Amino acid sequence: EKGGYDHFMLKEIYEQPRAILDTFRGRLRTNEAIIKMSGVEDNMKKFLNADRIIVVACGTSWHAGLVSEYIFEDLARIPVEVEYASEFRYRNPVITEKDLVIAISQSGETADTLAAIKLAKSKGAFVFGVCNVVGSSIARETDAGAYTHAGPEIGVASTKAFTTQITVLTLIALRLARAKGTISSSDYRHHLIELELIPSKVEKVLKSDDYVKTIANIYKDVKNFLYLGRGYNFPVALEGALKLKEISYIHAEGYPAAEMKHGPIALIDENMPIVVIATKKGHYDKVVSNIQEIKSRKGKIIGIVTEGDQQVKELADHVIEVPETLESLSPLVTTIPLQLLSYHIAVMLNKNVDQPRNLAKSVTVE
Ligand code: M6R
């Protein structure tokens, strides 16, 4: 059932090229330069008339929501707010029929997300679901939706659900951007072509697995990790830290790289490994200067860099290369080495990777 892998999590990490492909198959039609998703087409007016999008989700799905905030705002120029479902439902939020709510959930059974959906509906908002489990409670409770086609995710630590959620949300954002005219047709085509190349690029990143394992072996006994990223890769930093916490029980925090100087920099010494997503597009120079600041305080840098990178390579203790892609699509490749790193550390520490302590696959309590 684990298909020859030691754990479901590893199997699911390796399934990502296929899962992403399955998620855009039939929807992304590069030759015709169209994106077809019936849940979006049937409700196009609702999407185009919405004053803003409110994303509600928990955990890793919330991180996918944060990535989508960058995509929706950047490409489709729609204001987005991303809310923890658990906070949203308990704080008397301002929400009207002019809001469009996107609820993201792998399981479709998360109690807090379900409650947030019910609240939004009671205020007259249109609610669109992005779920993996067909026929789940959230899929049934939402007004419309689009499934991720990740296949069953068994490991408690979410991996392929995250990348397929980002894929669906990217498709929606691109479709809306085209409808609104906020993206040029050449830029739009470029995105479609690049998105289609993502599965093979993810495949390539997976080849760094052995190298990631050697890095895991060096740092497996540390007590704290920091993860930094900017822009589209800030949520990836949060997600990398969450993965490490969940399965290896090592304390980790994700931060926007520029926030380092407002506090976390105080933590840095020769014992602190810092995973920095430093791909070429997206404030590269700023991230490089963050790395210099870390090195001058003797922190250990694990850089996630674009293939062929020189500058970070000279500064960092280790670099893991990922193929170049559009900045907006980069989370789909940069997140892979972070999943592998947490996986290998947890295995080396003899932790129960697929069923970490205190956690359940779907959180059906409030
Ligand atoms: O099924 P959901 O996407 O609604 O689950 C939300 C979170 O409980 C979930 O992402 C959790 O954070 C995972 N264990 C993360 O790996």
mmCIF file of C-alpha atoms and ligand atoms in Angstrom:
data_model
loop_
_atom_site.group_PDB
_atom_site.id
_atom_site.type_symbol
_atom_site.label_atom_id
_atom_site.label_comp_id
_atom_site.label_asym_id
_atom_site.label_seq_id
_atom_site.Cartn_x
_atom_site.Cartn_y
_atom_site.Cartn_z
ATOM 1 C CA GLU A 1 0.000 0.000 0.000
ATOM 2 C CA LYS A 2 2.981 2.284 0.534
ATOM 3 C CA GLY A 3 4.142 1.390 -2.954
ATOM 4 C CA GLY A 4 7.619 0.375 -1.839
ATOM 5 C CA TYR A 5 8.199 3.518 0.217
ATOM 6 C CA ASP A 6 8.943 3.341 3.940
ATOM 7 C CA HIS A 7 6.209 5.799 4.814
ATOM 8 C CA PHE A 8 3.067 7.266 3.292
ATOM 9 C CA MET A 9 4.560 10.719 3.656
ATOM 10 C CA LEU A 10 7.507 9.860 1.413
ATOM 11 C CA LYS A 11 5.221 8.180 -1.102
ATOM 12 C CA GLU A 12 3.031 11.256 -1.145
ATOM 13 C CA ILE A 13 5.992 13.600 -1.559
ATOM 14 C CA TYR A 14 7.064 11.538 -4.566
ATOM 15 C CA GLU A 15 3.551 11.496 -5.981
ATOM 16 C CA GLN A 16 3.540 15.255 -6.416
ATOM 17 C CA PRO A 17 4.553 15.457 -10.091
ATOM 18 C CA ARG A 18 1.642 13.147 -10.871
ATOM 19 C CA ALA A 19 -0.770 14.820 -8.454
ATOM 20 C CA ILE A 20 -0.107 18.288 -9.860
ATOM 21 C CA LEU A 21 -0.549 16.952 -13.383
ATOM 22 C CA ASP A 22 -3.819 15.257 -12.426
ATOM 23 C CA THR A 23 -5.002 18.501 -10.878
ATOM 24 C CA PHE A 24 -4.516 20.596 -13.994
ATOM 25 C CA ARG A 25 -5.323 17.853 -16.513
ATOM 26 C CA GLY A 26 -8.340 18.801 -18.611
ATOM 27 C CA ARG A 27 -8.433 22.228 -16.990
ATOM 28 C CA LEU A 28 -5.248 23.726 -18.321
ATOM 29 C CA ARG A 29 -5.427 23.772 -22.109
ATOM 30 C CA THR A 30 -2.216 25.386 -23.144
ATOM 31 C CA ASN A 31 -2.685 24.904 -26.897
ATOM 32 C CA GLU A 32 -5.998 26.698 -26.886
ATOM 33 C CA ALA A 33 -4.735 29.145 -24.252
ATOM 34 C CA ILE A 34 -7.706 28.494 -21.988
ATOM 35 C CA ILE A 35 -8.402 27.340 -18.465
ATOM 36 C CA LYS A 36 -11.593 25.443 -17.983
ATOM 37 C CA MET A 37 -13.078 24.849 -14.545
ATOM 38 C CA SER A 38 -16.816 24.459 -14.459
ATOM 39 C CA GLY A 39 -17.142 25.632 -10.854
ATOM 40 C CA VAL A 40 -15.555 28.922 -11.870
ATOM 41 C CA GLU A 41 -17.237 29.294 -15.289
ATOM 42 C CA ASP A 42 -20.693 28.647 -13.867
ATOM 43 C CA ASN A 43 -20.181 31.341 -11.268
ATOM 44 C CA MET A 44 -18.054 33.809 -13.188
ATOM 45 C CA LYS A 45 -20.320 36.738 -12.335
ATOM 46 C CA LYS A 46 -19.971 36.074 -8.632
ATOM 47 C CA PHE A 47 -16.186 36.020 -8.950
ATOM 48 C CA LEU A 48 -16.001 39.148 -11.075
ATOM 49 C CA ASN A 49 -18.436 41.144 -8.970
ATOM 50 C CA ALA A 50 -16.858 40.274 -5.638
ATOM 51 C CA ASP A 51 -15.320 43.210 -3.784
ATOM 52 C CA ARG A 52 -12.825 40.909 -2.163
ATOM 53 C CA ILE A 53 -11.976 37.295 -1.576
ATOM 54 C CA ILE A 54 -11.775 35.938 1.943
ATOM 55 C CA VAL A 55 -9.889 32.678 2.261
ATOM 56 C CA VAL A 56 -10.662 30.508 5.285
ATOM 57 C CA ALA A 57 -8.586 27.452 6.168
ATOM 58 C CA CYS A 58 -6.382 25.862 8.835
ATOM 59 C CA GLY A 59 -2.807 24.606 8.971
ATOM 60 C CA THR A 60 -1.192 23.735 5.683
ATOM 61 C CA SER A 61 -4.352 24.670 3.791
ATOM 62 C CA TRP A 62 -4.087 28.132 5.359
ATOM 63 C CA HIS A 63 -0.546 28.343 3.995
ATOM 64 C CA ALA A 64 -1.853 27.498 0.521
ATOM 65 C CA GLY A 65 -4.370 30.299 1.078
ATOM 66 C CA LEU A 66 -1.531 32.711 1.851
ATOM 67 C CA VAL A 67 0.209 31.775 -1.396
ATOM 68 C CA SER A 68 -3.071 32.409 -3.218
ATOM 69 C CA GLU A 69 -3.271 35.885 -1.718
ATOM 70 C CA TYR A 70 -0.129 36.801 -3.638
ATOM 71 C CA ILE A 71 -1.420 35.214 -6.844
ATOM 72 C CA PHE A 72 -4.921 36.721 -6.733
ATOM 73 C CA GLU A 73 -3.694 40.185 -5.871
ATOM 74 C CA ASP A 74 -0.725 40.120 -8.204
ATOM 75 C CA LEU A 75 -2.424 38.668 -11.284
ATOM 76 C CA ALA A 76 -6.145 39.324 -10.895
ATOM 77 C CA ARG A 77 -5.966 42.508 -8.778
ATOM 78 C CA ILE A 78 -8.617 41.253 -6.368
ATOM 79 C CA PRO A 79 -8.108 42.143 -2.691
ATOM 80 C CA VAL A 80 -7.684 39.042 -0.585
ATOM 81 C CA GLU A 81 -7.791 38.334 3.119
ATOM 82 C CA VAL A 82 -6.608 35.029 4.459
ATOM 83 C CA GLU A 83 -8.093 33.981 7.759
ATOM 84 C CA TYR A 84 -7.585 31.152 10.155
ATOM 85 C CA ALA A 85 -11.034 29.581 10.091
ATOM 86 C CA SER A 86 -10.937 29.245 13.871
ATOM 87 C CA GLU A 87 -10.382 32.977 14.374
ATOM 88 C CA PHE A 88 -12.747 34.103 11.662
ATOM 89 C CA ARG A 89 -15.716 32.304 13.107
ATOM 90 C CA TYR A 90 -15.261 33.620 16.617
ATOM 91 C CA ARG A 91 -14.621 37.287 15.975
ATOM 92 C CA ASN A 92 -17.780 38.716 14.460
ATOM 93 C CA PRO A 93 -16.156 39.371 11.075
ATOM 94 C CA VAL A 94 -17.401 41.998 8.631
ATOM 95 C CA ILE A 95 -18.771 39.953 5.786
ATOM 96 C CA THR A 96 -21.501 40.654 3.254
ATOM 97 C CA GLU A 97 -22.997 39.300 0.059
ATOM 98 C CA LYS A 98 -20.314 41.228 -1.818
ATOM 99 C CA ASP A 99 -17.628 38.953 -0.404
ATOM 100 C CA LEU A 100 -16.577 35.739 -1.994
ATOM 101 C CA VAL A 101 -15.240 33.145 0.407
ATOM 102 C CA ILE A 102 -12.838 30.406 -0.629
ATOM 103 C CA ALA A 103 -12.600 27.562 1.868
ATOM 104 C CA ILE A 104 -9.571 25.313 1.472
ATOM 105 C CA SER A 105 -9.440 21.871 3.063
ATOM 106 C CA GLN A 106 -7.746 18.637 2.143
ATOM 107 C CA SER A 107 -10.069 16.425 4.190
ATOM 108 C CA GLY A 108 -13.169 18.535 3.792
ATOM 109 C CA GLU A 109 -13.975 17.648 7.404
ATOM 110 C CA THR A 110 -12.156 20.286 9.457
ATOM 111 C CA ALA A 111 -14.673 21.515 12.028
ATOM 112 C CA ASP A 112 -13.409 25.089 12.243
ATOM 113 C CA THR A 113 -13.408 25.514 8.469
ATOM 114 C CA LEU A 114 -16.893 24.058 8.238
ATOM 115 C CA ALA A 115 -18.147 26.467 10.901
ATOM 116 C CA ALA A 116 -16.531 29.429 9.089
ATOM 117 C CA ILE A 117 -18.329 28.401 5.900
ATOM 118 C CA LYS A 118 -21.670 28.263 7.680
ATOM 119 C CA LEU A 119 -21.092 31.693 9.166
ATOM 120 C CA ALA A 120 -20.140 33.185 5.789
ATOM 121 C CA LYS A 121 -23.203 31.659 4.160
ATOM 122 C CA SER A 122 -25.476 33.019 6.848
ATOM 123 C CA LYS A 123 -24.192 36.522 5.990
ATOM 124 C CA GLY A 124 -25.003 35.993 2.335
ATOM 125 C CA ALA A 125 -21.489 35.406 0.968
ATOM 126 C CA PHE A 126 -20.914 32.990 -1.885
ATOM 127 C CA VAL A 127 -18.663 30.161 -0.722
ATOM 128 C CA PHE A 128 -16.349 28.259 -3.039
ATOM 129 C CA GLY A 129 -14.586 25.117 -1.799
ATOM 130 C CA VAL A 130 -11.174 23.728 -2.676
ATOM 131 C CA CYS A 131 -11.175 20.196 -1.267
ATOM 132 C CA ASN A 132 -9.379 16.951 -1.940
ATOM 133 C CA VAL A 133 -11.891 14.462 -0.566
ATOM 134 C CA VAL A 134 -14.821 14.043 -2.920
ATOM 135 C CA GLY A 135 -18.208 14.268 -1.259
ATOM 136 C CA SER A 136 -16.738 15.508 2.043
ATOM 137 C CA SER A 137 -18.750 17.746 4.369
ATOM 138 C CA ILE A 138 -17.071 20.926 3.127
ATOM 139 C CA ALA A 139 -17.515 19.914 -0.498
ATOM 140 C CA ARG A 140 -21.220 19.477 0.198
ATOM 141 C CA GLU A 141 -21.656 22.607 2.290
ATOM 142 C CA THR A 142 -20.076 25.027 -0.212
ATOM 143 C CA ASP A 143 -22.029 26.687 -3.065
ATOM 144 C CA ALA A 144 -19.532 25.567 -5.697
ATOM 145 C CA GLY A 145 -15.962 24.372 -5.833
ATOM 146 C CA ALA A 146 -13.028 22.733 -7.522
ATOM 147 C CA TYR A 147 -11.436 19.537 -6.339
ATOM 148 C CA THR A 148 -7.744 18.976 -6.056
ATOM 149 C CA HIS A 149 -6.935 15.630 -7.641
ATOM 150 C CA ALA A 150 -4.134 14.688 -5.283
ATOM 151 C CA GLY A 151 -5.527 11.224 -4.530
ATOM 152 C CA PRO A 152 -5.786 9.958 -0.952
ATOM 153 C CA GLU A 153 -3.391 11.635 1.465
ATOM 154 C CA ILE A 154 -2.712 9.303 4.391
ATOM 155 C CA GLY A 155 0.309 10.865 6.101
ATOM 156 C CA VAL A 156 -0.821 13.311 8.764
ATOM 157 C CA ALA A 157 1.723 15.840 7.500
ATOM 158 C CA SER A 158 0.138 17.324 4.425
ATOM 159 C CA THR A 159 2.341 17.392 1.314
ATOM 160 C CA LYS A 160 0.693 16.727 -2.026
ATOM 161 C CA ALA A 161 -2.506 18.377 -0.824
ATOM 162 C CA PHE A 162 -0.558 21.631 -0.432
ATOM 163 C CA THR A 163 0.961 21.683 -3.907
ATOM 164 C CA THR A 164 -2.306 20.671 -5.579
ATOM 165 C CA GLN A 165 -4.232 23.324 -3.641
ATOM 166 C CA ILE A 166 -1.777 25.913 -4.938
ATOM 167 C CA THR A 167 -2.268 24.500 -8.433
ATOM 168 C CA VAL A 168 -6.060 24.889 -8.274
ATOM 169 C CA LEU A 169 -5.843 28.374 -6.801
ATOM 170 C CA THR A 170 -3.344 29.405 -9.482
ATOM 171 C CA LEU A 171 -5.692 28.162 -12.197
ATOM 172 C CA ILE A 172 -8.554 30.160 -10.694
ATOM 173 C CA ALA A 173 -6.446 33.305 -10.364
ATOM 174 C CA LEU A 174 -5.226 33.040 -13.948
ATOM 175 C CA ARG A 175 -8.746 32.459 -15.253
ATOM 176 C CA LEU A 176 -10.024 35.516 -13.379
ATOM 177 C CA ALA A 177 -7.059 37.612 -14.450
ATOM 178 C CA ARG A 178 -7.839 36.785 -18.066
ATOM 179 C CA ALA A 179 -11.535 37.571 -17.612
ATOM 180 C CA LYS A 180 -10.729 40.864 -15.915
ATOM 181 C CA GLY A 181 -8.029 41.822 -18.373
ATOM 182 C CA THR A 182 -5.489 42.360 -15.602
ATOM 183 C CA ILE A 183 -2.990 40.094 -17.367
ATOM 184 C CA SER A 184 -1.734 40.493 -20.925
ATOM 185 C CA SER A 185 -2.383 37.611 -23.287
ATOM 186 C CA SER A 186 1.335 36.943 -23.667
ATOM 187 C CA ASP A 187 1.889 36.909 -19.930
ATOM 188 C CA TYR A 188 -1.122 34.642 -19.556
ATOM 189 C CA ARG A 189 0.208 32.190 -22.133
ATOM 190 C CA HIS A 190 3.587 32.274 -20.478
ATOM 191 C CA HIS A 191 1.993 31.284 -17.176
ATOM 192 C CA LEU A 192 0.124 28.394 -18.787
ATOM 193 C CA ILE A 193 3.273 27.094 -20.443
ATOM 194 C CA GLU A 194 5.267 27.386 -17.226
ATOM 195 C CA LEU A 195 2.555 25.730 -15.148
ATOM 196 C CA GLU A 196 2.536 22.805 -17.525
ATOM 197 C CA LEU A 197 6.281 22.372 -16.939
ATOM 198 C CA ILE A 198 5.939 22.217 -13.153
ATOM 199 C CA PRO A 199 5.502 18.425 -12.790
ATOM 200 C CA SER A 200 8.807 17.755 -14.565
ATOM 201 C CA LYS A 201 10.513 20.436 -12.492
ATOM 202 C CA VAL A 202 9.200 18.879 -9.276
ATOM 203 C CA GLU A 203 10.509 15.559 -10.555
ATOM 204 C CA LYS A 204 13.914 17.157 -10.903
ATOM 205 C CA VAL A 205 13.862 18.591 -7.370
ATOM 206 C CA LEU A 206 13.100 15.124 -6.026
ATOM 207 C CA LYS A 207 16.469 14.028 -7.381
ATOM 208 C CA SER A 208 18.134 16.117 -4.681
ATOM 209 C CA ASP A 209 16.709 13.733 -2.073
ATOM 210 C CA ASP A 210 20.038 12.072 -1.189
ATOM 211 C CA TYR A 211 21.711 15.417 -0.759
ATOM 212 C CA VAL A 212 18.855 16.681 1.432
ATOM 213 C CA LYS A 213 19.368 13.549 3.521
ATOM 214 C CA THR A 214 23.004 14.440 4.156
ATOM 215 C CA ILE A 215 21.904 17.885 5.321
ATOM 216 C CA ALA A 216 19.265 16.286 7.570
ATOM 217 C CA ASN A 217 21.982 14.172 9.154
ATOM 218 C CA ILE A 218 24.060 17.246 10.009
ATOM 219 C CA TYR A 219 21.226 19.147 11.700
ATOM 220 C CA LYS A 220 18.982 16.437 13.123
ATOM 221 C CA ASP A 221 20.032 17.068 16.721
ATOM 222 C CA VAL A 222 19.530 20.817 16.898
ATOM 223 C CA LYS A 223 16.686 22.200 19.001
ATOM 224 C CA ASN A 224 15.577 25.152 16.880
ATOM 225 C CA PHE A 225 15.253 26.004 13.215
ATOM 226 C CA LEU A 226 14.372 29.220 11.440
ATOM 227 C CA TYR A 227 12.810 29.380 7.968
ATOM 228 C CA LEU A 228 12.880 32.572 5.924
ATOM 229 C CA GLY A 229 11.313 33.535 2.613
ATOM 230 C CA ARG A 230 9.895 36.603 0.930
ATOM 231 C CA GLY A 231 6.850 37.298 -1.192
ATOM 232 C CA TYR A 232 5.414 34.134 -2.682
ATOM 233 C CA ASN A 233 7.914 32.147 -0.667
ATOM 234 C CA PHE A 234 7.060 33.578 2.716
ATOM 235 C CA PRO A 235 4.169 31.090 3.123
ATOM 236 C CA VAL A 236 6.561 28.345 1.991
ATOM 237 C CA ALA A 237 8.805 29.265 4.937
ATOM 238 C CA LEU A 238 5.815 28.911 7.283
ATOM 239 C CA GLU A 239 4.941 25.583 5.729
ATOM 240 C CA GLY A 240 8.523 24.284 5.985
ATOM 241 C CA ALA A 241 8.572 25.159 9.681
ATOM 242 C CA LEU A 242 5.193 23.505 10.283
ATOM 243 C CA LYS A 243 6.354 20.280 8.611
ATOM 244 C CA LEU A 244 9.440 20.118 10.807
ATOM 245 C CA LYS A 245 7.467 20.797 13.998
ATOM 246 C CA GLU A 246 4.773 18.269 13.237
ATOM 247 C CA ILE A 247 6.848 15.214 12.519
ATOM 248 C CA SER A 248 10.251 15.747 14.140
ATOM 249 C CA TYR A 249 9.076 17.792 17.182
ATOM 250 C CA ILE A 250 11.893 20.262 16.617
ATOM 251 C CA HIS A 251 10.909 23.824 17.312
ATOM 252 C CA ALA A 252 10.851 25.832 14.094
ATOM 253 C CA GLU A 253 9.569 29.215 13.070
ATOM 254 C CA GLY A 254 8.875 30.674 9.692
ATOM 255 C CA TYR A 255 9.287 34.384 9.055
ATOM 256 C CA PRO A 256 9.252 36.804 6.155
ATOM 257 C CA ALA A 257 12.981 37.354 5.569
ATOM 258 C CA ALA A 258 12.679 41.107 6.044
ATOM 259 C CA GLU A 259 11.165 40.657 9.495
ATOM 260 C CA MET A 260 14.342 39.039 10.755
ATOM 261 C CA LYS A 261 15.789 42.375 11.801
ATOM 262 C CA HIS A 262 12.696 43.115 13.901
ATOM 263 C CA GLY A 263 13.357 40.347 16.383
ATOM 264 C CA PRO A 264 14.340 36.838 15.302
ATOM 265 C CA ILE A 265 17.876 37.998 14.482
ATOM 266 C CA ALA A 266 18.487 37.940 18.245
ATOM 267 C CA LEU A 267 18.248 34.139 18.140
ATOM 268 C CA ILE A 268 21.024 33.675 15.635
ATOM 269 C CA ASP A 269 24.287 32.110 16.735
ATOM 270 C CA GLU A 270 26.531 29.309 15.506
ATOM 271 C CA ASN A 271 23.996 26.687 16.610
ATOM 272 C CA MET A 272 21.084 28.010 14.609
ATOM 273 C CA PRO A 273 20.337 26.532 11.192
ATOM 274 C CA ILE A 274 18.346 28.864 8.959
ATOM 275 C CA VAL A 275 16.602 27.616 5.859
ATOM 276 C CA VAL A 276 16.412 30.510 3.422
ATOM 277 C CA ILE A 277 14.407 30.401 0.223
ATOM 278 C CA ALA A 278 16.562 32.522 -2.033
ATOM 279 C CA THR A 279 15.449 31.862 -5.593
ATOM 280 C CA LYS A 280 16.476 34.322 -8.303
ATOM 281 C CA LYS A 281 13.137 36.016 -8.877
ATOM 282 C CA GLY A 282 11.580 37.856 -5.998
ATOM 283 C CA HIS A 283 13.791 40.300 -4.116
ATOM 284 C CA TYR A 284 16.867 38.143 -4.549
ATOM 285 C CA ASP A 285 19.303 40.904 -3.610
ATOM 286 C CA LYS A 286 17.462 41.653 -0.399
ATOM 287 C CA VAL A 287 17.497 38.000 0.573
ATOM 288 C CA VAL A 288 21.217 37.820 -0.189
ATOM 289 C CA SER A 289 21.837 40.673 2.213
ATOM 290 C CA ASN A 290 19.760 38.852 4.857
ATOM 291 C CA ILE A 291 22.032 35.869 4.336
ATOM 292 C CA GLN A 292 25.101 38.069 4.821
ATOM 293 C CA GLU A 293 23.663 39.347 8.092
ATOM 294 C CA ILE A 294 23.088 35.782 9.241
ATOM 295 C CA LYS A 295 26.600 34.695 8.299
ATOM 296 C CA SER A 296 28.160 37.600 10.156
ATOM 297 C CA ARG A 297 26.415 36.190 13.251
ATOM 298 C CA LYS A 298 27.688 32.701 12.429
ATOM 299 C CA GLY A 299 24.269 31.184 11.694
ATOM 300 C CA LYS A 300 24.201 28.113 9.435
ATOM 301 C CA ILE A 301 22.529 28.662 6.079
ATOM 302 C CA ILE A 302 20.654 26.055 4.081
ATOM 303 C CA GLY A 303 19.751 27.928 0.914
ATOM 304 C CA ILE A 304 17.048 26.933 -1.554
ATOM 305 C CA VAL A 305 18.374 28.488 -4.744
ATOM 306 C CA THR A 306 17.793 28.632 -8.465
ATOM 307 C CA GLU A 307 19.898 26.265 -10.573
ATOM 308 C CA GLY A 308 23.237 27.803 -11.409
ATOM 309 C CA ASP A 309 23.132 30.303 -8.549
ATOM 310 C CA GLN A 310 26.553 31.635 -7.566
ATOM 311 C CA GLN A 311 26.049 34.374 -5.009
ATOM 312 C CA VAL A 312 24.195 32.397 -2.351
ATOM 313 C CA LYS A 313 26.372 29.368 -2.983
ATOM 314 C CA GLU A 314 29.416 31.361 -1.906
ATOM 315 C CA LEU A 315 27.776 32.469 1.325
ATOM 316 C CA ALA A 316 25.686 29.483 2.365
ATOM 317 C CA ASP A 317 26.755 26.331 4.185
ATOM 318 C CA HIS A 318 24.576 24.213 1.892
ATOM 319 C CA VAL A 319 22.478 24.960 -1.152
ATOM 320 C CA ILE A 320 19.713 22.899 -2.686
ATOM 321 C CA GLU A 321 19.015 23.838 -6.290
ATOM 322 C CA VAL A 322 15.564 24.043 -7.834
ATOM 323 C CA PRO A 323 14.792 24.666 -11.512
ATOM 324 C CA GLU A 324 13.941 28.191 -12.527
ATOM 325 C CA THR A 325 10.261 29.055 -12.977
ATOM 326 C CA LEU A 326 7.987 32.078 -12.687
ATOM 327 C CA GLU A 327 8.028 33.689 -9.271
ATOM 328 C CA SER A 328 4.302 33.040 -8.911
ATOM 329 C CA LEU A 329 4.838 29.316 -9.456
ATOM 330 C CA SER A 330 8.001 28.989 -7.406
ATOM 331 C CA PRO A 331 6.271 27.697 -4.215
ATOM 332 C CA LEU A 332 5.455 24.525 -6.140
ATOM 333 C CA VAL A 333 9.144 23.718 -6.432
ATOM 334 C CA THR A 334 10.694 25.382 -3.378
ATOM 335 C CA THR A 335 8.415 23.550 -0.951
ATOM 336 C CA ILE A 336 9.661 20.101 -2.060
ATOM 337 C CA PRO A 337 13.134 20.160 -0.428
ATOM 338 C CA LEU A 338 11.567 21.433 2.797
ATOM 339 C CA GLN A 339 9.198 18.460 2.869
ATOM 340 C CA LEU A 340 12.132 16.105 2.293
ATOM 341 C CA LEU A 341 14.258 17.774 4.961
ATOM 342 C CA SER A 342 11.604 17.379 7.644
ATOM 343 C CA TYR A 343 10.899 13.827 6.532
ATOM 344 C CA HIS A 344 14.523 12.706 6.797
ATOM 345 C CA ILE A 345 15.105 14.427 10.123
ATOM 346 C CA ALA A 346 12.011 12.750 11.590
ATOM 347 C CA VAL A 347 13.095 9.332 10.308
ATOM 348 C CA MET A 348 16.605 9.806 11.711
ATOM 349 C CA LEU A 349 15.112 10.734 15.079
ATOM 350 C CA ASN A 350 12.926 7.618 14.986
ATOM 351 C CA LYS A 351 9.689 9.548 15.107
ATOM 352 C CA ASN A 352 6.376 8.225 13.903
ATOM 353 C CA VAL A 353 6.380 10.078 10.590
ATOM 354 C CA ASP A 354 2.937 9.153 9.332
ATOM 355 C CA GLN A 355 1.170 9.482 12.667
ATOM 356 C CA PRO A 356 2.886 12.091 14.792
ATOM 357 C CA ARG A 357 1.890 12.333 18.431
ATOM 358 C CA ASN A 358 -1.115 14.457 19.374
ATOM 359 C CA LEU A 359 -2.221 14.934 15.777
ATOM 360 C CA ALA A 360 -5.029 13.493 13.681
ATOM 361 C CA LYS A 361 -5.430 13.562 9.924
ATOM 362 C CA SER A 362 -8.562 15.601 10.133
ATOM 363 C CA VAL A 363 -9.400 17.791 13.067
ATOM 364 C CA THR A 364 -13.107 17.362 13.577
ATOM 365 C CA VAL A 365 -13.175 18.998 16.992
ATOM 366 C CA GLU A 366 -13.576 22.757 17.427
HETATM 367 O O1 M6R B 1 -8.006 18.774 5.990
HETATM 368 P P1 M6R B 1 -7.594 20.208 6.152
HETATM 369 O O2 M6R B 1 -6.833 20.728 4.979
HETATM 370 O O3 M6R B 1 -8.799 21.102 6.436
HETATM 371 O O4 M6R B 1 -6.675 20.244 7.401
HETATM 372 C C1 M6R B 1 -6.175 21.453 7.921
HETATM 373 C C2 M6R B 1 -5.064 21.213 8.914
HETATM 374 O O5 M6R B 1 -5.537 20.493 10.018
HETATM 375 C C3 M6R B 1 -3.896 20.455 8.298
HETATM 376 O O6 M6R B 1 -3.378 21.116 7.163
HETATM 377 C C4 M6R B 1 -2.769 20.243 9.298
HETATM 378 O O7 M6R B 1 -2.167 21.462 9.634
HETATM 379 C C5 M6R B 1 -1.756 19.252 8.721
HETATM 380 N N1 M6R B 1 -1.411 18.251 9.687
HETATM 381 C C6 M6R B 1 -0.519 19.930 8.195
HETATM 382 O O8 M6R B 1 0.476 19.046 7.791
#
